[in-house]
Amino acid sequence: MEYQFAKRMSNVKASAIREILKATSDPKMISFAGGNPSAEAFPVEEIEKISADILTNEPISVLQYGITEGDQELIQAATHFFNRHEQVMKADDQMIITSGSQQIMEFAAKILCNEGDVVICENPSFLGALNAFKSLGAVLRGIEYKNGQLDLEALKQALQMEPKPKFMYLIPNFQNPTGMTMSLEVRKEILKLAKDNGVLILEDNPYGDLRFEGEAIPSIKSLDEDGLVIYAASLSKIIAPGMRVACCIAPKAIIQKMTVAKQASDVHSNLWAQKVMARYLQNYDMDAHIERIRMIYKQKCHLMLDEMKKHFHPDVQYTIPTGGMFIWVTLPESVDMLTFVKKALEKNVAVVPGNAFLDDDTKECHSFRMNYSTPTNEKIKEGVKILGEITYEMLSISS
Ligand SMILES: Cc1ncc(COP(=O)(O)O)c(C=O)c1O
């Protein structure tokens, strides 16, 4: 049988990261390709205790169908939690609980984009979101970085080009894949551009709480007084991604449309997971928990950077993150990045080729992404040394 698939899926490929992750199931492989929380970062005992308590004392509350917007107890606890340092939830806003923040990306495109509509994204950006937009018929218009910040001139031009974009998808904190953070000035300027051009912003902030250096910068959502920002907050990176619990905060009209989209998709998010998250947020010291995981990532990030400094050829450049999970490495133009990544895989070290994160993955790219949250300290040392040897091998050939 020759299957006739829908046209809108024709330029959506299986995620390059998921494909590489399949190869990394081999125990010999050192994987810097994932983006998973560290195994040490999970509050396992607490989750076990809360779960047992719910299933013993109020099982039907989590085994029955629930309402689409989400469990009321979680909505209250999450509102309090995400508003604790800044006002992300405005008077006209509402929250919907989703199955991971990945679902927010899908719903944003589903409710806002017709076939062929344009979404502006950072170039590079989070592959899962780009695939969600493309699978719903959206066309990506990528904006490059210049001197460590989004190129605002290029953004201005992209906003004025026809067709007019539907929204800008941005990850201002410890971006995936680059690990970079937008300055306050750039955030304010982007918000102004959104207002002047009447274009919405989808602000994705799964890593904001994982800052291990410097001062927190206000979210674009907290700066917005005009209902321009859809805010995606996730509990994946700070509690547990397997539970698939995230929250979208946006003006009521947008959340109401997302509610209809969710009814057509999965009715509501898993009630057991929502209830466990609600009780965890209410009854445990989240600040202490977050501080503990920040310290794990700080140590791992510094270890990886130190080892890179020791072993990488000095012509190789990389970002120095102040939070999050990723480092973006750029090889000199004389070195073919895909050959580098293949050589690394042959030596059992996996990284993600940078072109996977571009608006058009056939564009030339000399960068790749490395993750430091998942591998152990030993694997970080071992894997970076191997990558370092390949940088010297390939740079000495190319020079
Ligand atoms: C920038 C970004 N947004 C969203 C997600 C999706 O996270 P989740 O669906 O687990 O909330 C990820 C996951 O890696 C991510 O890196």
Short mmCIF file of C-alpha atoms and ligand atoms in Angstrom, two decimals:
data_model
loop_
_atom_site.label_atom_id
_atom_site.label_comp_id
_atom_site.label_asym_id
_atom_site.label_seq_id
_atom_site.Cartn_x
_atom_site.Cartn_y
_atom_site.Cartn_z
CA MET A 1 0.00 0.00 0.00
CA GLU A 2 1.32 3.43 -0.90
CA TYR A 3 0.14 5.83 1.79
CA GLN A 4 -0.97 9.30 0.75
CA PHE A 5 -0.05 11.63 3.61
CA ALA A 6 -1.32 15.18 4.06
CA LYS A 7 0.70 17.88 2.30
CA ARG A 8 1.21 19.86 5.51
CA MET A 9 3.43 17.04 6.85
CA SER A 10 5.68 17.01 3.77
CA ASN A 11 8.34 19.38 5.11
CA VAL A 12 8.27 18.09 8.69
CA LYS A 13 10.99 15.52 9.28
CA ALA A 14 11.41 13.18 12.24
CA SER A 15 13.23 15.24 14.86
CA ALA A 16 16.99 15.01 14.29
CA ILE A 17 17.44 14.97 18.05
CA ARG A 18 15.08 12.04 18.59
CA GLU A 19 16.89 10.17 15.78
CA ILE A 20 20.29 10.81 17.39
CA LEU A 21 18.88 9.91 20.79
CA LYS A 22 17.93 6.51 19.38
CA ALA A 23 21.61 5.93 18.57
CA THR A 24 22.50 7.02 22.10
CA SER A 25 20.57 4.15 23.68
CA ASP A 26 23.79 2.18 23.08
CA PRO A 27 25.43 2.12 26.56
CA LYS A 28 28.86 2.81 24.99
CA MET A 29 27.63 6.15 23.66
CA ILE A 30 28.42 9.37 25.52
CA SER A 31 25.44 11.58 24.80
CA PHE A 32 25.63 15.37 24.82
CA ALA A 33 22.65 15.31 22.47
CA GLY A 34 19.70 15.26 24.86
CA GLY A 35 18.07 18.03 26.85
CA ASN A 36 16.90 16.03 29.81
CA PRO A 37 17.10 17.05 33.46
CA SER A 38 19.90 15.38 35.39
CA ALA A 39 18.94 12.07 37.02
CA GLU A 40 19.94 13.67 40.35
CA ALA A 41 17.43 16.51 39.91
CA PHE A 42 14.15 14.60 40.38
CA PRO A 43 12.19 14.84 43.65
CA VAL A 44 11.45 11.11 43.50
CA GLU A 45 10.53 10.46 47.14
CA GLU A 46 8.22 13.44 47.34
CA ILE A 47 6.40 12.42 44.15
CA GLU A 48 6.06 8.87 45.42
CA LYS A 49 4.60 10.06 48.73
CA ILE A 50 2.15 12.55 47.17
CA SER A 51 1.03 9.96 44.64
CA ALA A 52 0.39 7.26 47.24
CA ASP A 53 -1.55 9.75 49.34
CA ILE A 54 -3.80 10.77 46.42
CA LEU A 55 -4.43 7.21 45.26
CA THR A 56 -5.24 6.08 48.81
CA ASN A 57 -7.43 8.96 49.93
CA GLU A 58 -9.06 10.45 46.83
CA PRO A 59 -8.50 8.09 43.87
CA ILE A 60 -11.63 9.02 41.94
CA SER A 61 -10.57 12.68 41.80
CA VAL A 62 -7.70 11.68 39.49
CA LEU A 63 -9.19 8.64 37.76
CA GLN A 64 -12.33 10.39 36.53
CA TYR A 65 -12.52 12.79 33.54
CA GLY A 66 -11.63 16.38 34.39
CA ILE A 67 -12.21 19.82 32.89
CA THR A 68 -10.29 20.94 29.83
CA GLU A 69 -8.72 24.10 31.32
CA GLY A 70 -7.07 22.01 34.02
CA ASP A 71 -7.33 20.99 37.67
CA GLN A 72 -8.40 24.01 39.73
CA GLU A 73 -5.99 23.22 42.54
CA LEU A 74 -3.07 23.18 40.08
CA ILE A 75 -4.25 26.36 38.35
CA GLN A 76 -4.21 28.14 41.73
CA ALA A 77 -0.86 26.70 42.82
CA ALA A 78 0.78 27.38 39.42
CA THR A 79 -0.60 30.93 39.28
CA HIS A 80 0.94 31.62 42.67
CA PHE A 81 4.22 29.94 41.68
CA PHE A 82 4.73 31.63 38.31
CA ASN A 83 3.76 35.01 39.77
CA ARG A 84 6.07 34.73 42.76
CA HIS A 85 8.83 37.01 41.42
CA GLU A 86 7.01 39.00 38.73
CA GLN A 87 3.48 39.59 37.48
CA VAL A 88 3.11 37.28 34.48
CA MET A 89 -0.64 36.79 35.02
CA LYS A 90 -2.42 40.06 34.18
CA ALA A 91 -5.99 41.08 35.07
CA ASP A 92 -7.36 39.95 31.69
CA ASP A 93 -5.37 36.74 31.58
CA GLN A 94 -6.34 33.14 32.11
CA MET A 95 -4.36 29.91 32.45
CA ILE A 96 -4.78 26.55 30.76
CA ILE A 97 -2.87 23.44 31.82
CA THR A 98 -1.39 21.61 28.85
CA SER A 99 0.36 18.29 28.18
CA GLY A 100 3.85 19.77 28.25
CA SER A 101 4.65 23.16 26.79
CA GLN A 102 5.15 21.44 23.43
CA GLN A 103 1.34 21.40 23.25
CA ILE A 104 1.24 25.20 23.73
CA MET A 105 3.40 25.62 20.61
CA GLU A 106 1.07 23.35 18.68
CA PHE A 107 -2.07 25.11 19.92
CA ALA A 108 -0.66 28.58 19.26
CA ALA A 109 -0.11 27.69 15.60
CA LYS A 110 -3.40 25.79 15.43
CA ILE A 111 -5.52 28.72 16.62
CA LEU A 112 -3.57 31.54 14.92
CA CYS A 113 -2.14 30.26 11.63
CA ASN A 114 -3.73 29.42 8.34
CA GLU A 115 -1.78 27.42 5.74
CA GLY A 116 1.14 29.57 4.52
CA ASP A 117 1.03 32.06 7.43
CA VAL A 118 4.39 33.26 8.71
CA VAL A 119 5.86 32.69 12.17
CA ILE A 120 9.01 34.59 13.09
CA CYS A 121 11.54 32.58 15.10
CA GLU A 122 15.07 32.95 16.35
CA ASN A 123 17.55 31.26 14.03
CA PRO A 124 18.47 28.78 15.54
CA SER A 125 15.50 27.85 17.73
CA PHE A 126 13.84 24.93 19.53
CA LEU A 127 13.26 22.20 16.98
CA GLY A 128 10.12 20.80 18.64
CA ALA A 129 8.36 24.15 18.31
CA LEU A 130 9.53 24.69 14.73
CA ASN A 131 8.21 21.25 13.77
CA ALA A 132 4.87 21.96 15.46
CA PHE A 133 4.50 25.24 13.52
CA LYS A 134 5.46 23.61 10.22
CA SER A 135 3.13 20.65 10.75
CA LEU A 136 0.25 23.14 10.93
CA GLY A 137 1.19 24.76 7.64
CA ALA A 138 3.10 27.77 9.01
CA VAL A 139 6.15 29.12 7.20
CA LEU A 140 9.19 30.07 9.32
CA ARG A 141 11.03 33.39 9.00
CA GLY A 142 14.24 33.07 11.04
CA ILE A 143 16.11 36.00 12.62
CA GLU A 144 19.84 35.61 13.23
CA TYR A 145 21.85 36.66 16.25
CA LYS A 146 24.41 39.45 16.03
CA ASN A 147 27.00 40.09 18.76
CA GLY A 148 25.19 37.81 21.22
CA GLN A 149 21.71 39.36 20.82
CA LEU A 150 18.86 38.97 18.37
CA ASP A 151 19.45 41.22 15.35
CA LEU A 152 16.74 43.86 15.86
CA GLU A 153 17.28 45.47 12.46
CA ALA A 154 16.62 42.11 10.80
CA LEU A 155 13.58 41.65 13.04
CA LYS A 156 12.18 45.06 12.03
CA GLN A 157 12.53 44.13 8.37
CA ALA A 158 10.99 40.69 8.91
CA LEU A 159 8.00 42.27 10.64
CA GLN A 160 7.39 44.54 7.66
CA MET A 161 7.72 41.89 4.98
CA GLU A 162 4.62 40.41 3.35
CA PRO A 163 2.86 38.28 4.33
CA LYS A 164 2.69 39.87 7.74
CA PRO A 165 3.72 37.39 10.44
CA LYS A 166 1.13 35.94 12.83
CA PHE A 167 3.45 35.77 15.83
CA MET A 168 7.07 35.79 16.96
CA TYR A 169 8.27 32.67 18.78
CA LEU A 170 10.98 33.61 21.30
CA ILE A 171 12.93 31.86 24.07
CA PRO A 172 14.48 34.78 26.00
CA ASN A 173 16.16 32.77 28.80
CA PHE A 174 19.03 30.31 28.22
CA GLN A 175 17.77 29.63 24.76
CA ASN A 176 17.57 26.17 23.28
CA PRO A 177 19.90 25.50 21.44
CA THR A 178 22.32 28.41 22.04
CA GLY A 179 22.15 28.90 25.83
CA MET A 180 21.96 32.68 25.20
CA THR A 181 19.79 35.16 27.10
CA MET A 182 18.10 38.30 25.76
CA SER A 183 18.99 41.54 27.48
CA LEU A 184 16.27 43.67 29.07
CA GLU A 185 16.77 46.35 26.39
CA VAL A 186 16.21 43.81 23.62
CA ARG A 187 13.09 42.44 25.35
CA LYS A 188 11.64 45.94 25.67
CA GLU A 189 12.46 46.75 22.06
CA ILE A 190 10.85 43.51 20.83
CA LEU A 191 7.70 44.27 22.83
CA LYS A 192 7.57 47.74 21.29
CA LEU A 193 7.98 46.25 17.81
CA ALA A 194 5.19 43.77 18.56
CA LYS A 195 2.90 46.62 19.58
CA ASP A 196 3.82 48.88 16.65
CA ASN A 197 3.27 46.07 14.16
CA GLY A 198 0.27 44.40 15.84
CA VAL A 199 2.06 41.03 15.99
CA LEU A 200 1.74 38.66 18.96
CA ILE A 201 4.66 37.12 20.85
CA LEU A 202 4.78 33.49 21.97
CA GLU A 203 7.28 33.62 24.86
CA ASP A 204 8.61 30.18 25.77
CA ASN A 205 10.31 30.08 29.16
CA PRO A 206 11.03 26.52 30.31
CA TYR A 207 14.55 27.34 31.54
CA GLY A 208 14.03 30.71 33.31
CA ASP A 209 14.27 29.19 36.80
CA LEU A 210 17.54 27.45 35.96
CA ARG A 211 19.66 30.61 36.27
CA PHE A 212 22.89 29.85 38.10
CA GLU A 213 24.67 33.17 37.55
CA GLY A 214 23.70 36.83 37.39
CA GLU A 215 20.38 38.57 38.02
CA ALA A 216 16.99 37.46 36.69
CA ILE A 217 15.68 39.58 33.78
CA PRO A 218 11.94 40.33 33.63
CA SER A 219 9.97 38.20 31.18
CA ILE A 220 8.47 39.95 28.15
CA LYS A 221 5.06 38.83 29.48
CA SER A 222 5.56 40.75 32.73
CA LEU A 223 6.40 43.91 30.72
CA ASP A 224 3.34 43.63 28.48
CA GLU A 225 0.27 45.75 29.26
CA ASP A 226 -1.45 45.29 25.88
CA GLY A 227 -2.36 41.61 25.72
CA LEU A 228 0.38 40.89 23.16
CA VAL A 229 2.13 37.95 24.83
CA ILE A 230 1.23 34.26 25.10
CA TYR A 231 3.42 32.84 27.85
CA ALA A 232 4.49 29.19 27.95
CA ALA A 233 5.61 28.02 31.39
CA SER A 234 6.62 24.43 31.99
CA LEU A 235 7.24 22.24 35.01
CA SER A 236 9.26 19.81 32.85
CA LYS A 237 12.72 21.21 33.44
CA ILE A 238 12.23 22.00 37.13
CA ILE A 239 10.21 18.99 38.33
CA ALA A 240 9.75 16.13 35.83
CA PRO A 241 9.19 16.14 32.04
CA GLY A 242 7.65 12.67 32.04
CA MET A 243 4.61 14.04 33.84
CA ARG A 244 3.91 16.34 30.86
CA VAL A 245 2.53 19.31 32.82
CA ALA A 246 2.84 22.89 31.60
CA CYS A 247 0.80 26.09 31.82
CA CYS A 248 -0.12 28.64 29.20
CA ILE A 249 -0.90 32.14 30.47
CA ALA A 250 -2.50 34.51 27.96
CA PRO A 251 -5.42 36.89 27.45
CA LYS A 252 -8.77 35.15 28.06
CA ALA A 253 -9.84 35.16 24.39
CA ILE A 254 -6.69 33.23 23.42
CA ILE A 255 -7.05 30.69 26.24
CA GLN A 256 -10.69 30.14 25.32
CA LYS A 257 -9.67 29.30 21.75
CA MET A 258 -6.91 27.00 23.06
CA THR A 259 -9.50 25.26 25.25
CA VAL A 260 -11.51 24.38 22.14
CA ALA A 261 -8.28 23.16 20.46
CA LYS A 262 -7.50 21.01 23.50
CA GLN A 263 -11.00 19.52 23.54
CA ALA A 264 -10.39 18.40 19.96
CA SER A 265 -6.94 17.10 20.84
CA ASP A 266 -6.73 15.29 24.19
CA VAL A 267 -9.74 16.59 26.20
CA HIS A 268 -7.57 17.47 29.22
CA SER A 269 -4.09 16.81 30.57
CA ASN A 270 -3.45 13.78 32.77
CA LEU A 271 -5.29 14.46 36.04
CA TRP A 272 -3.05 12.35 38.25
CA ALA A 273 0.03 14.26 37.05
CA GLN A 274 -1.75 17.61 37.53
CA LYS A 275 -2.78 16.74 41.08
CA VAL A 276 0.72 15.55 42.01
CA MET A 277 2.20 18.78 40.62
CA ALA A 278 -0.38 20.87 42.54
CA ARG A 279 0.46 19.17 45.84
CA TYR A 280 4.19 19.42 45.18
CA LEU A 281 3.96 23.16 44.51
CA GLN A 282 1.75 23.67 47.60
CA ASN A 283 3.50 21.49 50.15
CA TYR A 284 7.21 21.50 49.36
CA ASP A 285 9.84 24.19 49.36
CA MET A 286 10.17 24.93 45.63
CA ASP A 287 12.82 27.60 46.18
CA ALA A 288 15.06 25.09 47.98
CA HIS A 289 14.42 22.46 45.30
CA ILE A 290 15.23 24.90 42.48
CA GLU A 291 18.36 26.11 44.27
CA ARG A 292 19.54 22.50 44.53
CA ILE A 293 19.10 21.82 40.80
CA ARG A 294 20.67 25.15 39.86
CA MET A 295 23.79 24.09 41.75
CA ILE A 296 23.87 20.75 39.89
CA TYR A 297 23.70 22.52 36.51
CA LYS A 298 26.18 25.21 37.52
CA GLN A 299 28.74 22.57 38.46
CA LYS A 300 28.13 20.55 35.27
CA CYS A 301 28.22 23.61 33.02
CA HIS A 302 31.49 24.83 34.52
CA LEU A 303 33.00 21.38 34.28
CA MET A 304 32.08 21.12 30.59
CA LEU A 305 33.40 24.65 29.84
CA ASP A 306 36.66 23.97 31.73
CA GLU A 307 37.19 20.72 29.85
CA MET A 308 36.41 22.44 26.52
CA LYS A 309 38.93 25.14 27.31
CA LYS A 310 41.51 22.46 28.08
CA HIS A 311 40.86 20.19 25.08
CA PHE A 312 39.26 22.17 22.23
CA HIS A 313 41.33 23.82 19.51
CA PRO A 314 41.48 27.55 20.36
CA ASP A 315 39.79 28.49 17.06
CA VAL A 316 36.58 26.78 18.14
CA GLN A 317 34.08 29.23 19.66
CA TYR A 318 31.27 28.58 22.11
CA THR A 319 28.67 30.38 24.21
CA ILE A 320 29.10 30.73 27.99
CA PRO A 321 25.62 30.17 29.44
CA THR A 322 24.48 31.64 32.76
CA GLY A 323 21.71 29.07 33.15
CA GLY A 324 19.76 26.38 31.34
CA MET A 325 21.20 23.22 29.82
CA PHE A 326 23.04 23.97 26.56
CA ILE A 327 26.28 25.23 25.03
CA TRP A 328 26.39 26.21 21.33
CA VAL A 329 29.69 25.42 19.69
CA THR A 330 30.83 27.02 16.42
CA LEU A 331 33.62 25.50 14.33
CA PRO A 332 35.77 27.58 12.00
CA GLU A 333 34.28 27.83 8.49
CA SER A 334 37.04 25.60 7.11
CA VAL A 335 35.67 22.62 9.07
CA ASP A 336 32.60 20.76 7.83
CA MET A 337 30.26 20.49 10.83
CA LEU A 338 28.37 17.40 9.64
CA THR A 339 31.64 15.52 9.09
CA PHE A 340 32.69 16.57 12.60
CA VAL A 341 29.41 15.26 14.09
CA LYS A 342 29.75 11.97 12.17
CA LYS A 343 33.34 11.49 13.35
CA ALA A 344 32.18 12.14 16.92
CA LEU A 345 29.40 9.52 16.58
CA GLU A 346 31.94 7.00 15.25
CA LYS A 347 33.91 7.61 18.44
CA ASN A 348 30.72 7.19 20.49
CA VAL A 349 30.08 10.85 21.34
CA ALA A 350 26.74 12.36 20.28
CA VAL A 351 26.06 16.07 19.75
CA VAL A 352 23.24 17.65 17.71
CA PRO A 353 24.12 19.23 14.33
CA GLY A 354 23.14 22.90 14.41
CA ASN A 355 21.30 22.99 11.10
CA ALA A 356 18.53 20.90 12.75
CA PHE A 357 17.54 24.07 14.64
CA LEU A 358 17.35 26.43 11.66
CA ASP A 359 14.25 27.72 9.88
CA ASP A 360 15.65 25.87 6.84
CA ASP A 361 17.88 22.94 7.73
CA THR A 362 19.57 22.94 4.31
CA LYS A 363 21.28 26.27 5.16
CA GLU A 364 25.01 26.22 5.79
CA CYS A 365 25.81 25.82 9.48
CA HIS A 366 29.06 25.41 11.38
CA SER A 367 27.59 24.97 14.85
CA PHE A 368 26.40 22.10 17.01
CA ARG A 369 24.62 21.86 20.37
CA MET A 370 26.05 20.27 23.51
CA ASN A 371 24.01 19.43 26.62
CA TYR A 372 25.59 19.30 30.08
CA SER A 373 22.59 18.54 32.32
CA THR A 374 22.23 14.84 31.47
CA PRO A 375 25.74 13.28 31.32
CA THR A 376 27.66 12.35 34.49
CA ASN A 377 30.84 14.26 35.37
CA GLU A 378 32.96 11.32 34.16
CA LYS A 379 31.17 11.22 30.82
CA ILE A 380 31.56 14.99 30.43
CA LYS A 381 35.33 14.68 30.89
CA GLU A 382 35.65 11.64 28.66
CA GLY A 383 33.39 12.97 25.87
CA VAL A 384 34.87 16.49 25.73
CA LYS A 385 38.36 15.04 25.46
CA ILE A 386 37.30 12.96 22.43
CA LEU A 387 35.61 15.98 20.80
CA GLY A 388 38.74 18.03 21.51
CA GLU A 389 40.91 15.48 19.70
CA ILE A 390 38.60 15.70 16.67
CA THR A 391 38.84 19.53 16.67
CA TYR A 392 42.66 19.28 16.46
CA GLU A 393 42.52 16.48 13.88
CA MET A 394 40.10 18.40 11.60
CA LEU A 395 41.66 21.83 12.08
CA SER A 396 45.15 20.61 11.33
CA ILE A 397 43.85 19.05 8.07
CA SER A 398 41.96 22.22 7.11
CA SER A 399 44.82 24.68 7.83
C1 LIG B 1 12.66 25.79 24.49
C2 LIG B 1 11.79 24.63 24.80
N1 LIG B 1 10.47 24.79 24.82
C3 LIG B 1 9.63 23.79 25.09
C4 LIG B 1 10.11 22.53 25.36
C5 LIG B 1 9.12 21.43 25.60
O1 LIG B 1 9.07 21.09 26.93
P1 LIG B 1 7.84 20.35 27.58
O2 LIG B 1 6.88 19.99 26.49
O3 LIG B 1 8.40 19.15 28.25
O4 LIG B 1 7.24 21.33 28.54
C6 LIG B 1 11.48 22.28 25.36
C7 LIG B 1 12.00 20.94 25.63
O5 LIG B 1 13.15 20.62 25.47
C8 LIG B 1 12.34 23.37 25.08
O6 LIG B 1 13.67 23.23 25.06
#
